[in-house]
Amino acid sequence: MNFHRLVLPNGVRVLTIPMPSFESVTVLVMVGAGSRYETKKNSGISHFLEHMAFKGTKKRPDAISISSVIDGIGGECNAFTGKETTGYYIKCAATQVTTAMDVLSDMLQNSLFNQTEIDKESGVILEEINLYEDTPMRKIGDVYEQLLYGDTPMGWDIAGKKDIITSIRRSDFIEYMKSLYSADNLTVVVAGGVSVAETEKMVKKYFEKMPKFKTISRVPVVDGQKKAKVLIKKKVTEQVHIALGVRTVGVNHKDKYPLAVLSAVLGGGMSSRLFSEIREKRGLAYYVRSHSEHYTDCGGFVTLAGVDQKRTHDAVSVIVEEYRKIAHDKASEITPAELTKAKEYMKGHLVLELEDSRAVASFYASQELLEDQKENPEEALKKIDAVTAEEVHSVAKKYFMPDGLNLAVIGNFDDRQAFEKLLK
């Protein structure tokens, strides 16, 4: 699998990934705009804008006009918002790629932002916020990043706060788009059963008139952590949800792949160390998993688990101990078999994921916007294979320091100090 790159005169970056055996195609437009570019006055607007893009354009004046076109080609249309990017995509039959391109370009360049629709959609977003609040398994990640990054854009919920959502007006969307939705701050990625020449011709037709301008800058993350930290979101639940981890590095750092392998060793599957210790041996949790997350200038390693409330402290202690052992206990060094299993786990999941043209499009789009270099899947697989046990041990020792631990908890607890003692 290989990509073909073209930059239009206005700065739009075009990536085409031909997948000859596919009858489908995904057209993805990803913008370098997300919640970390927001202020306290417009927190949540990145996500709100993603919703409003589907609510009507000059050519298709309401939501039903847009959805009817997509339904009419048997397509799937959706969007997603993160801390650093927002993506809009249509997945459809390869024969319908022109329609997909037309609809997406129309949404991004000609949205009406009708105030009546804004007011209605704000209610939808409030219910989405309520959904997350009532689903601790999904909410715990937000609480953890609030602990890591505090009262900064990186620490705020992507969905925003209810009072701000209900106060956003049409002019706010227009101002926001004029600050970030520049032609040279987005990429159009087309993956599937398409030809390079025809794709580039279409992208030029639909996106070459987008304006280019200077975009606003993000607030950098400052790591001033001196001791272990705990944040409890008090909530009466049947199951307690915890997130325990450490700060690491940005997406372009050399430690990225060793950290990914470390996450697979500790919490990457049902035979991983943490799953075995916490669920299989002790019956403390239903789910437990680890992952390594990377933004442009910061990152984190975290273990997530849903645990028995009466034995929450036991679960935290086990995670802390497993972190300590893999970093400092020679008897717990990673064996060759364990290292091989972790790598094959990662490679297998990547290969399975990239059987979907939408995943392929996202794989390349995020690299184009956030990373210094782009790599094909084959190169990523080679980098996973190249990670040594020594490198995994090195990053564990480097980042699993007691003073760097961070614990977020959703559950009916008041005693933060009891949790703090477990981290020492």
Short mmCIF file of C-alpha atoms in Angstrom, two decimals:
data_model
loop_
_atom_site.label_atom_id
_atom_site.label_comp_id
_atom_site.label_asym_id
_atom_site.label_seq_id
_atom_site.Cartn_x
_atom_site.Cartn_y
_atom_site.Cartn_z
CA MET A 1 0.00 0.00 0.00
CA ASN A 2 1.43 3.38 -1.03
CA PHE A 3 0.23 6.95 -0.99
CA HIS A 4 0.49 9.66 -3.64
CA ARG A 5 0.81 13.27 -2.47
CA LEU A 6 -0.10 16.51 -4.23
CA VAL A 7 -0.22 20.06 -2.85
CA LEU A 8 -2.65 22.45 -4.57
CA PRO A 9 -1.63 26.09 -5.16
CA ASN A 10 -3.76 27.19 -2.18
CA GLY A 11 -2.00 24.71 0.12
CA VAL A 12 -4.57 21.90 0.26
CA ARG A 13 -2.70 18.63 0.67
CA VAL A 14 -4.09 15.73 -1.34
CA LEU A 15 -3.28 12.11 -0.48
CA THR A 16 -4.52 9.32 -2.71
CA ILE A 17 -4.20 5.70 -1.64
CA PRO A 18 -5.26 3.33 -4.43
CA MET A 19 -6.63 0.01 -3.16
CA PRO A 20 -7.36 -1.85 -6.41
CA SER A 21 -9.25 -4.76 -4.87
CA PHE A 22 -11.77 -2.41 -3.19
CA GLU A 23 -15.16 -1.52 -4.67
CA SER A 24 -15.60 1.19 -2.04
CA VAL A 25 -13.86 4.47 -1.32
CA THR A 26 -13.52 6.81 1.65
CA VAL A 27 -13.15 10.52 1.10
CA LEU A 28 -11.86 12.12 4.29
CA VAL A 29 -11.22 15.80 4.90
CA MET A 30 -9.20 16.32 8.06
CA VAL A 31 -8.52 19.78 9.46
CA GLY A 32 -5.84 20.81 11.94
CA ALA A 33 -8.51 22.14 14.26
CA GLY A 34 -9.62 20.70 17.58
CA SER A 35 -10.51 21.54 21.14
CA ARG A 36 -6.97 22.54 22.15
CA TYR A 37 -7.35 25.62 19.93
CA GLU A 38 -10.37 26.85 21.86
CA THR A 39 -10.79 29.46 24.59
CA LYS A 40 -13.00 29.55 27.65
CA LYS A 41 -15.47 31.63 25.65
CA ASN A 42 -15.94 29.08 22.88
CA SER A 43 -15.00 25.76 24.53
CA GLY A 44 -16.78 22.99 22.62
CA ILE A 45 -17.13 24.87 19.34
CA SER A 46 -14.86 22.48 17.40
CA HIS A 47 -17.21 19.61 18.13
CA PHE A 48 -20.32 21.79 17.69
CA LEU A 49 -19.06 22.86 14.24
CA GLU A 50 -18.69 19.22 13.26
CA HIS A 51 -22.42 18.80 13.98
CA MET A 52 -23.43 21.97 12.16
CA ALA A 53 -21.64 20.98 8.96
CA PHE A 54 -24.47 18.51 8.35
CA LYS A 55 -27.28 21.03 8.93
CA GLY A 56 -27.43 22.80 5.60
CA THR A 57 -25.49 24.64 2.90
CA LYS A 58 -26.40 27.14 0.18
CA LYS A 59 -26.78 24.26 -2.28
CA ARG A 60 -28.46 21.87 0.16
CA PRO A 61 -30.33 24.12 2.60
CA ASP A 62 -31.17 21.65 5.37
CA ALA A 63 -30.04 18.42 6.98
CA ILE A 64 -32.48 16.25 5.04
CA SER A 65 -31.13 17.61 1.75
CA ILE A 66 -27.61 16.47 2.69
CA SER A 67 -28.61 13.11 4.13
CA SER A 68 -30.86 12.36 1.13
CA VAL A 69 -27.90 12.70 -1.23
CA ILE A 70 -25.78 10.37 0.90
CA ASP A 71 -28.60 7.85 1.30
CA GLY A 72 -29.19 8.08 -2.43
CA ILE A 73 -25.74 6.65 -3.15
CA GLY A 74 -25.87 4.11 -0.31
CA GLY A 75 -23.11 5.97 1.49
CA GLU A 76 -22.04 6.47 5.07
CA CYS A 77 -21.33 10.01 6.23
CA ASN A 78 -19.96 11.03 9.61
CA ALA A 79 -17.40 13.16 11.41
CA PHE A 80 -15.21 13.17 14.51
CA THR A 81 -13.50 15.75 16.68
CA GLY A 82 -10.32 15.39 18.72
CA LYS A 83 -7.98 17.65 20.65
CA GLU A 84 -5.93 18.50 17.54
CA THR A 85 -7.95 17.49 14.48
CA THR A 86 -11.48 17.34 13.12
CA GLY A 87 -12.43 14.92 10.36
CA TYR A 88 -15.37 14.72 7.95
CA TYR A 89 -15.80 11.67 5.75
CA ILE A 90 -18.06 9.87 3.32
CA LYS A 91 -17.61 6.20 2.54
CA CYS A 92 -19.39 4.99 -0.57
CA ALA A 93 -19.13 2.90 -3.73
CA ALA A 94 -16.09 3.88 -5.78
CA THR A 95 -18.41 4.88 -8.63
CA GLN A 96 -19.91 7.61 -6.41
CA VAL A 97 -16.71 9.37 -5.34
CA THR A 98 -17.62 12.55 -7.27
CA THR A 99 -20.80 12.95 -5.23
CA ALA A 100 -18.88 12.40 -1.99
CA MET A 101 -16.34 15.03 -2.95
CA ASP A 102 -19.09 17.49 -3.91
CA VAL A 103 -20.98 17.08 -0.62
CA LEU A 104 -17.92 17.35 1.63
CA SER A 105 -16.53 20.42 -0.13
CA ASP A 106 -19.96 22.05 0.02
CA MET A 107 -20.27 21.36 3.76
CA LEU A 108 -16.85 22.85 4.52
CA GLN A 109 -17.15 25.92 2.30
CA ASN A 110 -20.83 26.85 2.25
CA SER A 111 -22.45 25.92 5.56
CA LEU A 112 -25.35 28.21 6.43
CA PHE A 113 -25.09 28.11 10.25
CA ASN A 114 -28.76 28.96 10.57
CA GLN A 115 -29.39 30.19 14.11
CA THR A 116 -32.58 28.15 14.44
CA GLU A 117 -30.61 25.00 13.59
CA ILE A 118 -27.84 26.02 15.99
CA ASP A 119 -30.36 26.35 18.82
CA LYS A 120 -31.87 22.96 18.05
CA GLU A 121 -28.50 21.22 17.71
CA SER A 122 -27.30 22.63 21.01
CA GLY A 123 -29.95 20.47 22.65
CA VAL A 124 -28.58 17.42 20.85
CA ILE A 125 -25.08 18.18 22.12
CA LEU A 126 -26.33 18.65 25.67
CA GLU A 127 -27.79 15.16 25.48
CA GLU A 128 -24.50 13.86 24.11
CA ILE A 129 -22.75 15.39 27.13
CA ASN A 130 -25.33 13.72 29.38
CA LEU A 131 -24.63 10.40 27.66
CA TYR A 132 -20.94 10.64 28.48
CA GLU A 133 -21.67 11.70 32.06
CA ASP A 134 -23.87 8.61 32.46
CA THR A 135 -21.28 6.31 30.87
CA PRO A 136 -18.24 6.31 33.19
CA MET A 137 -16.38 3.83 31.01
CA ARG A 138 -16.29 6.49 28.28
CA LYS A 139 -15.94 9.45 30.64
CA ILE A 140 -12.88 8.26 32.56
CA GLY A 141 -10.51 9.23 29.73
CA ASP A 142 -11.73 12.83 29.90
CA VAL A 143 -11.27 12.92 33.67
CA TYR A 144 -7.76 11.55 33.28
CA GLU A 145 -6.76 14.24 30.76
CA GLN A 146 -8.29 16.87 33.02
CA LEU A 147 -5.92 15.62 35.71
CA LEU A 148 -2.92 15.67 33.35
CA TYR A 149 -3.47 19.04 31.72
CA GLY A 150 -5.58 20.96 34.22
CA ASP A 151 -7.57 24.07 33.37
CA THR A 152 -6.13 24.44 29.88
CA PRO A 153 -7.62 23.67 26.45
CA MET A 154 -5.92 20.25 26.53
CA GLY A 155 -7.62 19.48 29.84
CA TRP A 156 -11.13 20.56 28.82
CA ASP A 157 -13.76 18.13 27.53
CA ILE A 158 -14.01 18.11 23.74
CA ALA A 159 -17.80 18.39 23.97
CA GLY A 160 -17.53 21.62 25.98
CA LYS A 161 -19.58 22.95 28.87
CA LYS A 162 -23.35 23.21 28.75
CA ASP A 163 -23.60 26.95 29.46
CA ILE A 164 -21.14 27.76 26.68
CA ILE A 165 -22.82 25.43 24.19
CA THR A 166 -26.17 27.13 24.67
CA SER A 167 -24.60 30.59 24.21
CA ILE A 168 -22.83 29.94 20.87
CA ARG A 169 -24.10 31.98 17.91
CA ARG A 170 -23.69 31.97 14.15
CA SER A 171 -20.96 34.59 14.29
CA ASP A 172 -18.93 32.37 16.60
CA PHE A 173 -18.81 29.60 14.01
CA ILE A 174 -17.82 31.98 11.25
CA GLU A 175 -15.07 33.51 13.38
CA TYR A 176 -13.79 30.08 14.39
CA MET A 177 -13.63 28.83 10.81
CA LYS A 178 -11.76 31.97 9.79
CA SER A 179 -9.16 31.21 12.44
CA LEU A 180 -8.40 27.58 11.54
CA TYR A 181 -10.14 26.30 8.40
CA SER A 182 -7.46 27.56 6.03
CA ALA A 183 -6.74 25.61 2.84
CA ASP A 184 -3.20 24.84 3.96
CA ASN A 185 -4.42 23.55 7.33
CA LEU A 186 -6.34 20.61 5.92
CA THR A 187 -5.78 17.46 3.94
CA VAL A 188 -8.10 15.61 1.59
CA VAL A 189 -7.44 11.88 1.68
CA VAL A 190 -9.05 9.44 -0.73
CA ALA A 191 -8.56 5.71 -0.12
CA GLY A 192 -10.08 2.82 -2.00
CA GLY A 193 -10.84 1.78 -5.55
CA VAL A 194 -9.77 5.00 -7.27
CA SER A 195 -7.15 6.20 -9.72
CA VAL A 196 -4.61 8.81 -8.72
CA ALA A 197 -5.05 11.07 -11.75
CA GLU A 198 -8.84 11.22 -11.55
CA THR A 199 -8.80 11.76 -7.80
CA GLU A 200 -6.36 14.65 -7.95
CA LYS A 201 -8.40 16.23 -10.73
CA MET A 202 -11.57 16.04 -8.62
CA VAL A 203 -9.96 17.42 -5.49
CA LYS A 204 -8.61 20.34 -7.48
CA LYS A 205 -12.09 21.04 -8.87
CA TYR A 206 -13.82 21.04 -5.50
CA PHE A 207 -11.18 22.46 -3.15
CA GLU A 208 -8.91 24.77 -5.15
CA LYS A 209 -11.00 27.86 -4.30
CA MET A 210 -10.72 27.47 -0.55
CA PRO A 211 -8.98 30.53 0.94
CA LYS A 212 -5.56 30.35 2.54
CA PHE A 213 -4.76 32.49 5.58
CA LYS A 214 -2.67 32.56 8.74
CA THR A 215 -4.15 30.31 11.42
CA ILE A 216 -4.07 30.72 15.19
CA SER A 217 -1.55 28.82 17.32
CA ARG A 218 -2.23 26.27 20.01
CA VAL A 219 -1.36 26.78 23.66
CA PRO A 220 1.70 24.59 24.38
CA VAL A 221 1.57 21.99 27.13
CA VAL A 222 3.81 22.73 30.10
CA ASP A 223 4.86 19.75 32.20
CA GLY A 224 5.46 20.96 35.72
CA GLN A 225 4.54 17.80 37.61
CA LYS A 226 6.57 17.33 40.80
CA LYS A 227 4.59 14.63 42.60
CA ALA A 228 1.94 11.99 42.05
CA LYS A 229 -1.59 13.33 41.59
CA VAL A 230 -5.11 12.04 42.16
CA LEU A 231 -8.43 13.35 40.82
CA ILE A 232 -11.72 11.87 42.01
CA LYS A 233 -14.97 12.51 40.16
CA LYS A 234 -17.46 11.60 42.85
CA LYS A 235 -20.33 9.58 41.44
CA VAL A 236 -22.47 6.77 42.80
CA THR A 237 -21.84 3.85 40.45
CA GLU A 238 -22.06 0.07 40.57
CA GLN A 239 -18.57 -0.16 39.08
CA VAL A 240 -15.61 2.14 39.76
CA HIS A 241 -13.59 3.29 36.77
CA ILE A 242 -9.93 4.16 37.12
CA ALA A 243 -7.23 5.53 34.85
CA LEU A 244 -3.65 5.30 36.09
CA GLY A 245 -0.71 6.46 34.05
CA VAL A 246 2.20 8.77 33.40
CA ARG A 247 3.15 11.62 31.08
CA THR A 248 5.30 10.63 28.13
CA VAL A 249 6.19 12.28 24.81
CA GLY A 250 4.81 13.68 21.58
CA VAL A 251 3.99 11.78 18.41
CA ASN A 252 7.32 12.49 16.72
CA HIS A 253 9.52 11.21 19.56
CA LYS A 254 11.69 8.12 19.15
CA ASP A 255 10.10 6.52 22.23
CA LYS A 256 6.70 6.20 20.53
CA TYR A 257 7.13 2.62 19.29
CA PRO A 258 8.79 1.23 22.45
CA LEU A 259 5.95 2.75 24.49
CA ALA A 260 3.40 1.13 22.19
CA VAL A 261 5.03 -2.28 22.68
CA LEU A 262 5.12 -1.65 26.44
CA SER A 263 1.37 -0.99 26.39
CA ALA A 264 0.82 -4.29 24.57
CA VAL A 265 2.93 -6.20 27.12
CA LEU A 266 1.12 -4.69 30.09
CA GLY A 267 -2.46 -4.33 28.88
CA GLY A 268 -2.77 -5.26 25.22
CA GLY A 269 -4.90 -8.38 25.38
CA MET A 270 -6.31 -11.19 27.50
CA SER A 271 -2.88 -12.69 28.10
CA SER A 272 -1.22 -9.38 28.98
CA ARG A 273 0.34 -8.90 32.40
CA LEU A 274 -2.31 -6.59 33.82
CA PHE A 275 -5.27 -8.55 32.45
CA SER A 276 -3.81 -11.72 33.90
CA GLU A 277 -3.06 -10.21 37.32
CA ILE A 278 -6.16 -8.06 37.78
CA ARG A 279 -8.91 -10.07 36.13
CA GLU A 280 -7.81 -13.68 35.80
CA LYS A 281 -5.85 -14.16 39.04
CA ARG A 282 -7.71 -11.79 41.37
CA GLY A 283 -11.12 -11.14 39.79
CA LEU A 284 -10.86 -7.41 40.54
CA ALA A 285 -12.14 -6.03 37.25
CA TYR A 286 -14.26 -6.72 34.20
CA TYR A 287 -12.06 -4.83 31.76
CA VAL A 288 -8.47 -3.69 31.99
CA ARG A 289 -6.33 -2.33 29.16
CA SER A 290 -3.39 -0.05 28.53
CA HIS A 291 -2.58 2.28 25.67
CA SER A 292 -0.03 4.89 24.70
CA GLU A 293 -1.43 8.20 23.41
CA HIS A 294 0.54 10.90 21.61
CA TYR A 295 -0.26 14.49 20.65
CA THR A 296 2.10 16.83 18.82
CA ASP A 297 3.91 18.09 21.91
CA CYS A 298 2.90 15.72 24.71
CA GLY A 299 1.66 12.25 25.42
CA GLY A 300 0.65 9.75 28.02
CA PHE A 301 0.69 6.08 28.95
CA VAL A 302 -2.44 4.95 30.78
CA THR A 303 -4.11 1.85 32.14
CA LEU A 304 -7.91 1.85 32.32
CA ALA A 305 -10.05 -0.53 34.33
CA GLY A 306 -13.58 -1.03 35.62
CA VAL A 307 -13.29 -2.49 39.10
CA ASP A 308 -15.22 -3.70 42.13
CA GLN A 309 -15.79 -0.70 44.38
CA LYS A 310 -14.85 -2.61 47.53
CA ARG A 311 -11.52 -3.62 45.99
CA THR A 312 -10.60 -0.49 44.07
CA HIS A 313 -7.55 0.14 46.21
CA ASP A 314 -6.35 -3.41 45.53
CA ALA A 315 -6.64 -2.85 41.77
CA VAL A 316 -4.68 0.42 41.94
CA SER A 317 -1.98 -1.27 44.02
CA VAL A 318 -1.63 -4.08 41.48
CA ILE A 319 -1.19 -1.65 38.57
CA VAL A 320 1.39 0.37 40.49
CA GLU A 321 3.27 -2.80 41.36
CA GLU A 322 3.23 -4.07 37.76
CA TYR A 323 4.59 -0.71 36.60
CA ARG A 324 7.35 -0.95 39.22
CA LYS A 325 8.26 -4.53 38.38
CA ILE A 326 8.58 -4.08 34.64
CA ALA A 327 10.70 -0.97 35.16
CA HIS A 328 12.94 -2.04 38.02
CA ASP A 329 12.64 -5.76 38.83
CA LYS A 330 15.14 -7.90 36.94
CA ALA A 331 13.05 -10.99 37.61
CA SER A 332 10.19 -9.38 35.67
CA GLU A 333 12.15 -8.55 32.54
CA ILE A 334 10.34 -9.11 29.26
CA THR A 335 11.09 -12.52 27.81
CA PRO A 336 11.72 -13.06 24.08
CA ALA A 337 8.42 -14.93 23.79
CA GLU A 338 6.53 -12.14 25.53
CA LEU A 339 8.13 -9.51 23.31
CA THR A 340 7.26 -11.45 20.16
CA LYS A 341 3.67 -11.95 21.30
CA ALA A 342 3.26 -8.22 22.02
CA LYS A 343 4.60 -7.26 18.60
CA GLU A 344 2.41 -9.77 16.79
CA TYR A 345 -0.59 -8.50 18.75
CA MET A 346 0.10 -4.94 17.59
CA LYS A 347 0.81 -5.89 14.00
CA GLY A 348 -2.25 -8.10 13.77
CA HIS A 349 -4.53 -5.36 15.03
CA LEU A 350 -3.03 -2.83 12.62
CA VAL A 351 -3.45 -5.17 9.65
CA LEU A 352 -7.07 -5.95 10.58
CA GLU A 353 -7.87 -2.28 11.09
CA LEU A 354 -6.47 -1.28 7.71
CA GLU A 355 -8.82 -3.63 5.87
CA ASP A 356 -11.28 -0.71 6.05
CA SER A 357 -10.74 2.21 3.63
CA ARG A 358 -11.90 4.66 6.31
CA ALA A 359 -9.19 3.46 8.69
CA VAL A 360 -6.64 3.72 5.89
CA ALA A 361 -7.69 7.31 5.17
CA SER A 362 -7.40 8.23 8.87
CA PHE A 363 -4.02 6.50 9.14
CA TYR A 364 -2.55 8.78 6.47
CA ALA A 365 -4.50 11.96 7.31
CA SER A 366 -3.34 12.16 10.91
CA GLN A 367 0.26 11.66 9.83
CA GLU A 368 -0.02 14.42 7.24
CA LEU A 369 -1.30 16.94 9.77
CA LEU A 370 0.52 15.94 12.97
CA GLU A 371 3.70 14.05 12.19
CA ASP A 372 7.04 15.08 10.76
CA GLN A 373 7.22 12.07 8.43
CA LYS A 374 4.66 9.84 6.76
CA GLU A 375 5.03 6.10 6.59
CA ASN A 376 3.16 3.33 4.82
CA PRO A 377 1.73 0.48 6.91
CA GLU A 378 4.62 -1.75 5.87
CA GLU A 379 7.06 0.74 7.38
CA ALA A 380 5.06 0.91 10.60
CA LEU A 381 5.14 -2.88 10.85
CA LYS A 382 8.92 -2.86 10.41
CA LYS A 383 9.31 -0.26 13.16
CA ILE A 384 7.26 -2.41 15.52
CA ASP A 385 9.44 -5.41 14.67
CA ALA A 386 12.60 -3.39 15.30
CA VAL A 387 11.74 -2.59 18.94
CA THR A 388 14.01 -4.45 21.36
CA ALA A 389 13.37 -5.66 24.89
CA GLU A 390 16.06 -3.24 26.06
CA GLU A 391 14.18 -0.30 24.54
CA VAL A 392 10.93 -1.35 26.19
CA HIS A 393 12.68 -1.71 29.54
CA SER A 394 14.34 1.67 29.02
CA VAL A 395 11.07 3.56 28.48
CA ALA A 396 9.44 1.76 31.42
CA LYS A 397 12.30 2.81 33.67
CA LYS A 398 12.27 6.33 32.24
CA TYR A 399 8.55 7.08 32.63
CA PHE A 400 7.26 4.82 35.41
CA MET A 401 8.47 7.03 38.24
CA PRO A 402 6.41 7.27 41.46
CA ASP A 403 6.40 11.08 41.38
CA GLY A 404 5.04 10.99 37.82
CA LEU A 405 1.99 8.82 38.48
CA ASN A 406 -1.51 10.18 37.86
CA LEU A 407 -4.70 8.50 39.02
CA ALA A 408 -8.22 9.49 37.92
CA VAL A 409 -11.21 7.82 39.59
CA ILE A 410 -14.94 7.87 38.92
CA GLY A 411 -16.71 6.47 41.94
CA ASN A 412 -18.25 7.20 45.32
CA PHE A 413 -15.07 8.17 47.19
CA ASP A 414 -14.07 11.14 49.33
CA ASP A 415 -10.64 10.17 50.63
CA ARG A 416 -8.10 11.30 48.05
CA GLN A 417 -5.21 10.82 50.46
CA ALA A 418 -5.86 7.09 50.68
CA PHE A 419 -5.30 6.84 46.94
CA GLU A 420 -2.25 9.10 47.09
CA LYS A 421 -0.60 6.71 49.55
CA LEU A 422 -0.99 3.87 47.05
CA LEU A 423 1.06 5.76 44.46
CA LYS A 424 4.16 6.15 46.64
#
